[in-house]
Amino acid sequence: MQDKEYLNIEDVNTVGKTVLVRIDVNSPIDPASKRILDDNRFRSHKQTFNKLRNSKVVVIAHQSRPGRNDFTTTEQHANKLSEILQRPVEYIDDIFGTRARQKIQKMETGDIIFLENVRFYSEEVLQRDPQTQGETIIVNKLTPYFDYFIMDAFAAAHRSQPSIVGFPQKIPSISGCLMEKEIKTLQKIKKEFKNTYFVLGGVKIKDSIDVINHLLENKTAEKIFVTGVVANTFLKAKGHKIGKPNTDLIKEISDTKQIQQAKKILKKHKNKIETPKDVAIEQNGQRKDIPINKIPQNKMIQDIGIETIADFTDKFKNCQAIVMNGPAGVFEKQKFAIGTNELVRTAAELNAYTIIGGGHICTAAEDACTKKQYDHISTGGGALMQFFTNKKLPALQALKNSKQKFKTKY
Ligand code: 3PG
């Protein structure tokens, strides 16, 4: 145990103990019904909860971010977790107030409580250093109730937020089964990676551009294929007229600085970035594929086009390893899921190491083929990408520091 950099759930006795478990069940939500569309991330935490059958378990998690239309309460998440674990999970409409704390105090062995969306608490969305996060109200209020903090939210391991890095400052902390599995698998795979292609889509433009910059600067990526809103940013940076709704979306999600950033990357690494040749829009209720020099100026881009799919998948044949993160289009709408589905299906058939990451794209991977065809399906999107940039994951650092700090208490 002394040689380990951080401890895991097997290393400590959690029987009868009260534990705070940070999970990541941030999930795609149907915009109309507001129902959770996919339970992959819930199932991935099952082993951790099974190991904690004889503990008092308090669950803390986030769903989306303030301002997004899928920023909702975790009540539904508690019900979904209960359904998957086949055990009662009680949702509490509180994070660290009197009601939550009184409930925790009255818990019995075997109980599971699921707290409200931790990002309803404003300090949670600030990314600051671990020491500062360790002094936040949430950490100070909840700390006295717990024997251990268990970090199982690999998908949020790249965030330096109170519920990730703050608690390990105050409570002896260990990794859960999922966190452990992700780190170990990725460390092993990374050692064997060469000639690696990255396919980056989705809407998290700032995160993705930062990752692209690192991957190219430290020569981890042989090529980067961009899709989704990330691709629109690069198309705009290349001078293509992508239309007002698409430019507005980039500004709404992030800011125009990202377009400037993309321009800089293109200037330095032009031949390493592959952008779409065509895109799909909606016309009279139908999908229509349009070359990028003919994008109607009043239409939303909803997917990469058919020609792009053919071009990208053909180029994939040259890689020895491929990492995919983020959907290529609005995959919730069937006619715009073609790009995402075709890319993940092709990756599964490649004679190369394949890693698929992030909630949305994993759902597509599941729909398109069996999971067995990939070397690793990661629950992480941004966290997975950060792992490959060689930047330290704040959650992992926090676990390592906690082991040093609480030596005598484990
Ligand atoms: C994710 O889905 O990548 C994680 O839940 C982190 O979410 P965030 O990007 O909103 O911090």
PDB file of C-alpha atoms in Angstrom, residues 96 121 123 128-143 161-163 165-171 405-406:
ATOM      1  CA  PHE A  96     -25.406  20.698   2.014  1.00  0.00           C
ATOM      2  CA  TYR A 121     -24.411  25.552  -5.999  1.00  0.00           C
ATOM      3  CA  GLU A 123     -19.123  27.894  -6.379  1.00  0.00           C
ATOM      4  CA  ARG A 128      -9.834  26.999  -8.956  1.00  0.00           C
ATOM      5  CA  ASP A 129      -6.887  25.449  -7.198  1.00  0.00           C
ATOM      6  CA  PRO A 130      -7.505  22.524  -4.804  1.00  0.00           C
ATOM      7  CA  GLN A 131      -6.589  24.518  -1.670  1.00  0.00           C
ATOM      8  CA  THR A 132      -9.214  27.170  -2.474  1.00  0.00           C
ATOM      9  CA  GLN A 133     -11.796  24.501  -3.326  1.00  0.00           C
ATOM     10  CA  GLY A 134     -11.032  22.822   0.013  1.00  0.00           C
ATOM     11  CA  GLU A 135     -12.209  25.975   1.788  1.00  0.00           C
ATOM     12  CA  THR A 136     -15.564  26.290  -0.001  1.00  0.00           C
ATOM     13  CA  ILE A 137     -18.827  26.222   1.946  1.00  0.00           C
ATOM     14  CA  ILE A 138     -19.894  22.891   0.459  1.00  0.00           C
ATOM     15  CA  VAL A 139     -16.656  21.194   1.534  1.00  0.00           C
ATOM     16  CA  ASN A 140     -16.678  22.699   5.027  1.00  0.00           C
ATOM     17  CA  LYS A 141     -20.354  21.890   5.635  1.00  0.00           C
ATOM     18  CA  LEU A 142     -20.216  18.263   4.471  1.00  0.00           C
ATOM     19  CA  THR A 143     -16.749  17.195   5.636  1.00  0.00           C
ATOM     20  CA  GLN A 161     -14.072  21.932  -8.878  1.00  0.00           C
ATOM     21  CA  PRO A 162     -14.979  21.618  -5.148  1.00  0.00           C
ATOM     22  CA  SER A 163     -16.752  18.260  -5.487  1.00  0.00           C
ATOM     23  CA  VAL A 165     -10.625  18.352  -5.746  1.00  0.00           C
ATOM     24  CA  GLY A 166     -12.003  20.124  -2.651  1.00  0.00           C
ATOM     25  CA  PHE A 167     -13.083  17.127  -0.559  1.00  0.00           C
ATOM     26  CA  PRO A 168      -9.727  15.292  -0.852  1.00  0.00           C
ATOM     27  CA  GLN A 169      -8.210  18.283   0.952  1.00  0.00           C
ATOM     28  CA  LYS A 170     -10.342  17.550   3.994  1.00  0.00           C
ATOM     29  CA  ILE A 171     -11.411  13.882   3.886  1.00  0.00           C
ATOM     30  CA  LYS A 405      -1.870  14.159   3.734  1.00  0.00           C
ATOM     31  CA  PHE A 406      -3.998  11.563   5.572  1.00  0.00           C
TER      32      PHE A 406
END
